[in-house]
PDB file of C-alpha atoms in Angstrom:
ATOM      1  CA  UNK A   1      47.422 -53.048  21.683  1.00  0.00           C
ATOM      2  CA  UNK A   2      46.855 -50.216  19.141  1.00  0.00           C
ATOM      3  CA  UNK A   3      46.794 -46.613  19.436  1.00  0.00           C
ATOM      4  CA  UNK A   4      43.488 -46.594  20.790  1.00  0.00           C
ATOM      5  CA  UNK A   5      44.503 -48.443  24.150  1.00  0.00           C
ATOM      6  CA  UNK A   6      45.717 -44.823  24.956  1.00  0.00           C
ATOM      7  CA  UNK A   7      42.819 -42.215  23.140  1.00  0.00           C
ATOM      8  CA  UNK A   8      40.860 -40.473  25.334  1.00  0.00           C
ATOM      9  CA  UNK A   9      38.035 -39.596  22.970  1.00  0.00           C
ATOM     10  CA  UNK A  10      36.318 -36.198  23.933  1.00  0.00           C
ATOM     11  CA  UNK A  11      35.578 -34.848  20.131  1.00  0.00           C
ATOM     12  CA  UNK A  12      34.817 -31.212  20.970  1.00  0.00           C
ATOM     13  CA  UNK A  13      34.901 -29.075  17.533  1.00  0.00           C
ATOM     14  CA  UNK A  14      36.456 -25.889  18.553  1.00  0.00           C
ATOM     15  CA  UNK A  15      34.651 -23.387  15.370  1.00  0.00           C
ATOM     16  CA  UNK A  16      37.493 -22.281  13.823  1.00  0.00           C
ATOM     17  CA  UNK A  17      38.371 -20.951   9.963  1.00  0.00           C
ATOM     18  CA  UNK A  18      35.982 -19.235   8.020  1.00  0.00           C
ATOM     19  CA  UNK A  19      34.850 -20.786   5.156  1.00  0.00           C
ATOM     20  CA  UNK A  20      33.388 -18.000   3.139  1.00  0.00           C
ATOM     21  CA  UNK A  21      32.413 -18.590  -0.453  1.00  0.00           C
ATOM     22  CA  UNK A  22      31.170 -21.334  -2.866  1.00  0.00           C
ATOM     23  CA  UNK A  23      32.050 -20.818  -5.995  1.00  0.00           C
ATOM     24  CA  UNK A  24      32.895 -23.451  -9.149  1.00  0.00           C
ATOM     25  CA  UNK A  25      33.841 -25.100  -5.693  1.00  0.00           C
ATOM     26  CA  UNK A  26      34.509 -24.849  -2.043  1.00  0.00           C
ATOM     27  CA  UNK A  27      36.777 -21.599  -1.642  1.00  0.00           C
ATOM     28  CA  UNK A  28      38.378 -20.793   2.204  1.00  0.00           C
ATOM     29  CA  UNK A  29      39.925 -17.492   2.606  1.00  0.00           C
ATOM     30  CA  UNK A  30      41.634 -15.697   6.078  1.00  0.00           C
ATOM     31  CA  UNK A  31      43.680 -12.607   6.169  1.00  0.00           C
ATOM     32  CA  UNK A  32      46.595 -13.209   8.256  1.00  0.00           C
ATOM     33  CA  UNK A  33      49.404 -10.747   9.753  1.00  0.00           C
ATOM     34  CA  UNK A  34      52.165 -12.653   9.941  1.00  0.00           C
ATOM     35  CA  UNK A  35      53.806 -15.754   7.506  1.00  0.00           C
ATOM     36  CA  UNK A  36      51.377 -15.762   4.667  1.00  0.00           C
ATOM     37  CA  UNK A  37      48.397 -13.744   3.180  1.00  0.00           C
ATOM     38  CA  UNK A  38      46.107 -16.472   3.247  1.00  0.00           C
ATOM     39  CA  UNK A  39      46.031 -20.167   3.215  1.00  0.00           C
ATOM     40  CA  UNK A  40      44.826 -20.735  -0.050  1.00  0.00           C
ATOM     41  CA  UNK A  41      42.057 -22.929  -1.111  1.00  0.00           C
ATOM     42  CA  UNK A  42      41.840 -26.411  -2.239  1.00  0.00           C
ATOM     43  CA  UNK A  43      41.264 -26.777  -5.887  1.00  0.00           C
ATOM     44  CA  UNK A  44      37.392 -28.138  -6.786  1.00  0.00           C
ATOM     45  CA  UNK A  45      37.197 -31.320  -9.439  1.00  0.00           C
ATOM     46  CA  UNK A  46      36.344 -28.182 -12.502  1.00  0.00           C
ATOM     47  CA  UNK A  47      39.661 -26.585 -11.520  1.00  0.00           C
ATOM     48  CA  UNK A  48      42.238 -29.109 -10.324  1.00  0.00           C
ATOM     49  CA  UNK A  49      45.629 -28.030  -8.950  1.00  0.00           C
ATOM     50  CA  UNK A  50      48.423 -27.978 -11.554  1.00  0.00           C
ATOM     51  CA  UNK A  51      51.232 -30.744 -11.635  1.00  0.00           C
ATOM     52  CA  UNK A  52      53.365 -28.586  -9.970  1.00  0.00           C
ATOM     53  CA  UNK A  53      52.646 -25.564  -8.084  1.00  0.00           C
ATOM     54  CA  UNK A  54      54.223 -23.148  -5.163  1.00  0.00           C
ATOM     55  CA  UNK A  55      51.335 -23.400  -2.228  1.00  0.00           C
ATOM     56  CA  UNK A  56      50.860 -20.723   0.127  1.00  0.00           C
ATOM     57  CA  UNK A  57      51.142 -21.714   3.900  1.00  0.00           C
ATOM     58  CA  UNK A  58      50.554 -19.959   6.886  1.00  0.00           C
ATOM     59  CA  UNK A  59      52.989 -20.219  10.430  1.00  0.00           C
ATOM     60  CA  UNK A  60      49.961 -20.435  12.598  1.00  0.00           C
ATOM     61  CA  UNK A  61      51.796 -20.364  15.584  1.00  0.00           C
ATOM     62  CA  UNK A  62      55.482 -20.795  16.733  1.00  0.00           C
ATOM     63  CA  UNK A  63      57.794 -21.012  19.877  1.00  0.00           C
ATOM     64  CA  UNK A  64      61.152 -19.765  19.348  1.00  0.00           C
ATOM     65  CA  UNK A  65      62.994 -20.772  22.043  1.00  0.00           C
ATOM     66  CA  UNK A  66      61.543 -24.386  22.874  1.00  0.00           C
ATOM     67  CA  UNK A  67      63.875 -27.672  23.263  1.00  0.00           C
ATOM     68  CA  UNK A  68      63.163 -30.989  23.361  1.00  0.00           C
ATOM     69  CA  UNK A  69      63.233 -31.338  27.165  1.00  0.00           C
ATOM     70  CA  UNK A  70      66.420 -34.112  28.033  1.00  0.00           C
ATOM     71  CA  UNK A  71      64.875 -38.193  28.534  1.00  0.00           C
ATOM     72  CA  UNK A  72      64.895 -37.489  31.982  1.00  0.00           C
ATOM     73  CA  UNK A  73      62.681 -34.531  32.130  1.00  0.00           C
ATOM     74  CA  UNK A  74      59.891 -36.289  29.965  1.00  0.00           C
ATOM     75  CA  UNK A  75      60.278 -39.486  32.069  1.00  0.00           C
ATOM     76  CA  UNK A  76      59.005 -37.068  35.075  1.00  0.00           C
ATOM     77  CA  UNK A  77      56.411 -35.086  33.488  1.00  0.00           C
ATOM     78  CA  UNK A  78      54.472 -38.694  32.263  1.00  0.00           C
ATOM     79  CA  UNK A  79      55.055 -40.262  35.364  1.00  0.00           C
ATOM     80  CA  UNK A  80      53.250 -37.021  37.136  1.00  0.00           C
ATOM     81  CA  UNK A  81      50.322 -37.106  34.760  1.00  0.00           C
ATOM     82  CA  UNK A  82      47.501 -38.366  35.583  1.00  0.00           C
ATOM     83  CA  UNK A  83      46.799 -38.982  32.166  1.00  0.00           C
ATOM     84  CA  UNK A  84      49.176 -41.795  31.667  1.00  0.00           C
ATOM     85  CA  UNK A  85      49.883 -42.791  35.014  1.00  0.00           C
ATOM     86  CA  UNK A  86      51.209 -46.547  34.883  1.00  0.00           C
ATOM     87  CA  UNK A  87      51.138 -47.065  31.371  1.00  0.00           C
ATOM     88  CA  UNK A  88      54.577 -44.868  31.100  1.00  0.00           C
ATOM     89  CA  UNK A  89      55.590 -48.695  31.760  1.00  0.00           C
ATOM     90  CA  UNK A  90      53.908 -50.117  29.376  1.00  0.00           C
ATOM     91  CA  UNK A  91      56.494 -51.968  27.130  1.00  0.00           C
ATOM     92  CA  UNK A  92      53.564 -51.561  24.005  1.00  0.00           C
ATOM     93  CA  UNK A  93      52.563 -47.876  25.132  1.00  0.00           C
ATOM     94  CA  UNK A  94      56.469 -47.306  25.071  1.00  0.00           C
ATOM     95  CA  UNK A  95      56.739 -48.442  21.450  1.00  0.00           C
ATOM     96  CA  UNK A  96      53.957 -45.992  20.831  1.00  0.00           C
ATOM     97  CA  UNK A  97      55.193 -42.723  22.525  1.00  0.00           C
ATOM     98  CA  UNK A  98      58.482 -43.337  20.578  1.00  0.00           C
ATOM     99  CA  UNK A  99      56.823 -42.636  17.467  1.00  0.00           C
ATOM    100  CA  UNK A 100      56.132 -39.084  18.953  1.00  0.00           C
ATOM    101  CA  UNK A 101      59.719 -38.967  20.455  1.00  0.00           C
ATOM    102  CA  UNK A 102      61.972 -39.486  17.224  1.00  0.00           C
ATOM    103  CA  UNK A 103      60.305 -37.532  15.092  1.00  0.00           C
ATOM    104  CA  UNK A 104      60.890 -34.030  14.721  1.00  0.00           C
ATOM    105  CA  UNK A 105      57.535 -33.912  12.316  1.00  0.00           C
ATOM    106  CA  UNK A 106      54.041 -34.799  12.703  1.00  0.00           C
ATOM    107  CA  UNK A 107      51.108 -34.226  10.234  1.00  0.00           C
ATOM    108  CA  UNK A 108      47.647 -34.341  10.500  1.00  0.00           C
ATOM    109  CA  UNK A 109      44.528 -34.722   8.426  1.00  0.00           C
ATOM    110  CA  UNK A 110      42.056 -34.722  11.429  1.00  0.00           C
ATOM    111  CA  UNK A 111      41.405 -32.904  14.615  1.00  0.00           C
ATOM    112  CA  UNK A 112      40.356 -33.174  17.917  1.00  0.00           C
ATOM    113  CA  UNK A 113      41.326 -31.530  20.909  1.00  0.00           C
ATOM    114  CA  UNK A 114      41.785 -34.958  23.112  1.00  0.00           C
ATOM    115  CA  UNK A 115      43.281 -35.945  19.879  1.00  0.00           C
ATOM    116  CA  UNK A 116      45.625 -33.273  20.093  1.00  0.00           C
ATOM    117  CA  UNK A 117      46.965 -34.206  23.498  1.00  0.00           C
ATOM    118  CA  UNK A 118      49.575 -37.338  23.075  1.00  0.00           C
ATOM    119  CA  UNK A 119      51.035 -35.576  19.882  1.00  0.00           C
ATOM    120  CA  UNK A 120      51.817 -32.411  22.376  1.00  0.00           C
ATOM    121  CA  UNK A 121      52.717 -34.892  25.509  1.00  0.00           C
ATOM    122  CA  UNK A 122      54.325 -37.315  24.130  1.00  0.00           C
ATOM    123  CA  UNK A 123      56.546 -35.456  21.573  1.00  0.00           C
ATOM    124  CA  UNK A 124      57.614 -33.138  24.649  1.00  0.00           C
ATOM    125  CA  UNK A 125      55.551 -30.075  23.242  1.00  0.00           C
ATOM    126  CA  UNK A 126      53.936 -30.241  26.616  1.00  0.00           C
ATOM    127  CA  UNK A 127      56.130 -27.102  27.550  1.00  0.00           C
ATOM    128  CA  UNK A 128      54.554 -24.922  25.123  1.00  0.00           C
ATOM    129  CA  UNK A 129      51.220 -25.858  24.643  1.00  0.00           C
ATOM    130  CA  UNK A 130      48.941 -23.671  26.414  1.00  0.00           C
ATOM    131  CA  UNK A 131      51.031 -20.835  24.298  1.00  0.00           C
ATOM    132  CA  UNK A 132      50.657 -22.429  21.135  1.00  0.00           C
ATOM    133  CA  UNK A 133      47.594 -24.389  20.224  1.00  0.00           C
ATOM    134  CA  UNK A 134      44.705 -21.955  20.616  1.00  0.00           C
ATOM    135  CA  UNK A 135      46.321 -19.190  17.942  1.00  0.00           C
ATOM    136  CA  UNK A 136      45.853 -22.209  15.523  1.00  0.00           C
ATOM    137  CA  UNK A 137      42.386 -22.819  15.935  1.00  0.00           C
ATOM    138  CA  UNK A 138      40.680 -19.551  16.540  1.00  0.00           C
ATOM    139  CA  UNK A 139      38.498 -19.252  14.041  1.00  0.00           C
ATOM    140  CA  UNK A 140      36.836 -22.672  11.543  1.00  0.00           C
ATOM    141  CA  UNK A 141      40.187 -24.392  11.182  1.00  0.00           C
ATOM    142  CA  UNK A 142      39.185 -27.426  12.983  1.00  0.00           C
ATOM    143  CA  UNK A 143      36.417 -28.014  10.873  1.00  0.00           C
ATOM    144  CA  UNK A 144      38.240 -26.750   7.987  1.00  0.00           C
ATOM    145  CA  UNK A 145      40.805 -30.082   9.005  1.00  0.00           C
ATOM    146  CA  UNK A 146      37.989 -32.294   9.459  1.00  0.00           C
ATOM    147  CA  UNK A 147      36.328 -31.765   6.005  1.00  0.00           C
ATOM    148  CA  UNK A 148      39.405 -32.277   3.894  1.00  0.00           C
ATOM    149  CA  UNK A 149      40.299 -28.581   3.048  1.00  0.00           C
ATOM    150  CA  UNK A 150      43.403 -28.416   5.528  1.00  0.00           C
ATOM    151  CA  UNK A 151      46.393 -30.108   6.366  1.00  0.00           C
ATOM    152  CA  UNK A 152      48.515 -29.486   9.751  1.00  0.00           C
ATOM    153  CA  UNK A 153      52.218 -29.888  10.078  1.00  0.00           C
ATOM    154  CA  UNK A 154      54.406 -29.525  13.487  1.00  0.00           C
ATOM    155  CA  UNK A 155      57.975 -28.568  12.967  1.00  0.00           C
ATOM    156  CA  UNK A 156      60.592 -29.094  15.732  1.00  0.00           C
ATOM    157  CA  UNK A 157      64.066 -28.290  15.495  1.00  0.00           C
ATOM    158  CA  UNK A 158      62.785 -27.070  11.840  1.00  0.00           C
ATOM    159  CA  UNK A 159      61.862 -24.052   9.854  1.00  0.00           C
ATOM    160  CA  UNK A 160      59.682 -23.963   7.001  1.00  0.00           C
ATOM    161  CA  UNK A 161      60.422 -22.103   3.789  1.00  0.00           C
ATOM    162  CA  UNK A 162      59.162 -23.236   0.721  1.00  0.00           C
ATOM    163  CA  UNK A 163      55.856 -25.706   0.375  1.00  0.00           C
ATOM    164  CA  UNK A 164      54.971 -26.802  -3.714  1.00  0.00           C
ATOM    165  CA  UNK A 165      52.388 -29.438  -4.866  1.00  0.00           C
ATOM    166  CA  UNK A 166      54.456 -31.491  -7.455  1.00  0.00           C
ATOM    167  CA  UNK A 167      52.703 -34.348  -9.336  1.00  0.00           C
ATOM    168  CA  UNK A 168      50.693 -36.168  -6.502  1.00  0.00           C
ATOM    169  CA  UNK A 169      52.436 -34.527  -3.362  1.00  0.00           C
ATOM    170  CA  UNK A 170      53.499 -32.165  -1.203  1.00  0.00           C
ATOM    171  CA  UNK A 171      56.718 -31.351  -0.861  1.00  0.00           C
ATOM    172  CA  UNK A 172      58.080 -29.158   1.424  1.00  0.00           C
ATOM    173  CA  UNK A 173      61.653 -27.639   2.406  1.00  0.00           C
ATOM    174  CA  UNK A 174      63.119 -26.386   6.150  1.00  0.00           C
ATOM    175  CA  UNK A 175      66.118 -25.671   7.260  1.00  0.00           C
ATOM    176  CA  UNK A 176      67.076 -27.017  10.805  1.00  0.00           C
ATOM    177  CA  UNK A 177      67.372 -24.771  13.711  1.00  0.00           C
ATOM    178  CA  UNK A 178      68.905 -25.260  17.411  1.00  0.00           C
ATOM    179  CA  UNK A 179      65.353 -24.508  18.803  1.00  0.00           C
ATOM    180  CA  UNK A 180      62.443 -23.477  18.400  1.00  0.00           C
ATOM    181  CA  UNK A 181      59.122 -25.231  16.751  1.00  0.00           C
ATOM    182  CA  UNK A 182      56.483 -24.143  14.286  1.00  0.00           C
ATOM    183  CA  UNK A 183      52.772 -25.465  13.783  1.00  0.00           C
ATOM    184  CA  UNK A 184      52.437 -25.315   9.671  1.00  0.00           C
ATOM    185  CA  UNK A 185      48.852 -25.356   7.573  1.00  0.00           C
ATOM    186  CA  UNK A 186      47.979 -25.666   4.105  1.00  0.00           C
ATOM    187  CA  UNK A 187      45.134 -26.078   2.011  1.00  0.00           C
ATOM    188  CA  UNK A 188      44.982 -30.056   0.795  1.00  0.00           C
ATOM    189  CA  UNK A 189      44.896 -30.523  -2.650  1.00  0.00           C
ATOM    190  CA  UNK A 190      43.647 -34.392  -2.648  1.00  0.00           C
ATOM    191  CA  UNK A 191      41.651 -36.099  -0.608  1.00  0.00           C
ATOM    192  CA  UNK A 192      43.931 -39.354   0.080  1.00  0.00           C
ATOM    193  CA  UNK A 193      43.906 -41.290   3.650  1.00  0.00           C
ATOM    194  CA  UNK A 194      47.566 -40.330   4.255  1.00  0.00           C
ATOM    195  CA  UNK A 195      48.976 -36.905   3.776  1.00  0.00           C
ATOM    196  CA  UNK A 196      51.551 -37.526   0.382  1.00  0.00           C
ATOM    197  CA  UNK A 197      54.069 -35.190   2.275  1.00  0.00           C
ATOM    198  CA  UNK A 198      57.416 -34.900   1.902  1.00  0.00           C
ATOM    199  CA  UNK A 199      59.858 -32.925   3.896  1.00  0.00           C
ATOM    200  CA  UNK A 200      63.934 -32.504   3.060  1.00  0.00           C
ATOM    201  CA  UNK A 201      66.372 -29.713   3.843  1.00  0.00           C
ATOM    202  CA  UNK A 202      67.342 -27.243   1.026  1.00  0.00           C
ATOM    203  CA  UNK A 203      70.407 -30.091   1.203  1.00  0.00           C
ATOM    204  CA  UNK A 204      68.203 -32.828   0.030  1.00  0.00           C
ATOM    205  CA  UNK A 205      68.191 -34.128   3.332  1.00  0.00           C
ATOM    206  CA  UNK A 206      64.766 -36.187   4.171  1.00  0.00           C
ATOM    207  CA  UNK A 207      63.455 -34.975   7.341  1.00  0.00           C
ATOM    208  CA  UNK A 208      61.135 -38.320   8.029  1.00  0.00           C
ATOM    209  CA  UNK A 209      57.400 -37.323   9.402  1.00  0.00           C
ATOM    210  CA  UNK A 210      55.081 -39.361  11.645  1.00  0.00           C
ATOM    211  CA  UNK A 211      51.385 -39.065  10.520  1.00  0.00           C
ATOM    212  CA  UNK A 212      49.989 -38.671  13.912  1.00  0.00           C
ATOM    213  CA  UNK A 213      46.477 -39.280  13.318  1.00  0.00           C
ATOM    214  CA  UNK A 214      45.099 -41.646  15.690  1.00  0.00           C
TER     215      UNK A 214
END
């Protein structure tokens, strides 16, 4: 049974990210008040991104103070969802869910908002999401996800601070924190099936992600 057993398709394109200009190639801007100035723009086939570059990145949204809630407390919040109901004893949706559980990154190359829900429930983000999500998608950045021209990144337990292209990937660098989670975007800079990302501590540590597309 694949990932699809459990999708509950309901593909509703919330408008968000402006694109504004076209020019030598597709060019997305957005002032922002907070992490970054703007998420820059991926580079068009005329002006291709260097082999290694700093990216900018914007901190769409965070939550400070959120834990992981204990084994226990997820256990009760699936079993009282409607959503799941008796597949929270499913041995294969179990297998599934863990991939959400034991990672304390997911990235994504699509969106949807049903899509959006068993990354949040299933991870245990389920505490902050109706805080969260919407300050990420107020404006084209769905659409801008959908297209190609953005990338999306959830940090738990992590805190960006440094995102470069190098060669063929991204590679970004956190350091780990007792709480707290951040939702990450960047502009893409290829247009490969699954996001070359990787994520280590200024240590050299690998932080492993989950690409949660489904």
């Amino acid at each position: 049974m694949g990932a699809s057993k459990f999708k509950r398709i309901g593909k509703q394109g919330l408008l968000i990210f402006t694109l504004v200009s076209l020019i030598g190639g597709l060019k997305a801007a957005s002032n922002f008040a907070n992490v970054a100035d703007a998420v820059v723009p991926a580079p068009s086939s005329e002006n291709p991104a260097s082999p290694q570059s700093e990216l900018e990145y914007l901190v769409c949204s965070e939550a400070a103070d959120w834990q992981r809630p204990t084994t226990e407390q997820q256990q009760k919040q699936l079993t009282t969802d409607a959503r799941y109901g008796e597949l929270v004893n499913d041995k294969e949706f179990q297998a599934f869910a863990q991939n959400f559980w034991h990672h304390d990154a997911l990235s994504f190359t699509t969106y949807g908002l049903s899509a959006r829900m068993e990354p949040v429930n299933l991870s245990g983000l389920w505490s902050v999401a109706d805080d969260v999500w919407h300050r990420c998608y107020s404006e084209n950045e769905g659409n801008a996800i959908n297209a190609g021209d953005l990338a999306e990144t959830w940090l738990m337990n992590y805190q960006v601070v440094d995102l470069q292209w190098q060669d063929d990937h991204y590679a970004m660098v956190v350091e780990p924190k007792a709480r707290g989670m951040q939702v990450v975007q960047f502009a893409r800079q290829e247009n490969v099936a699954d996001l070359p990302l990787t994520i280590t501590t200024r240590q050299g540590d690998v932080v492993e992600h989950y690409g949660a597309d489904w």
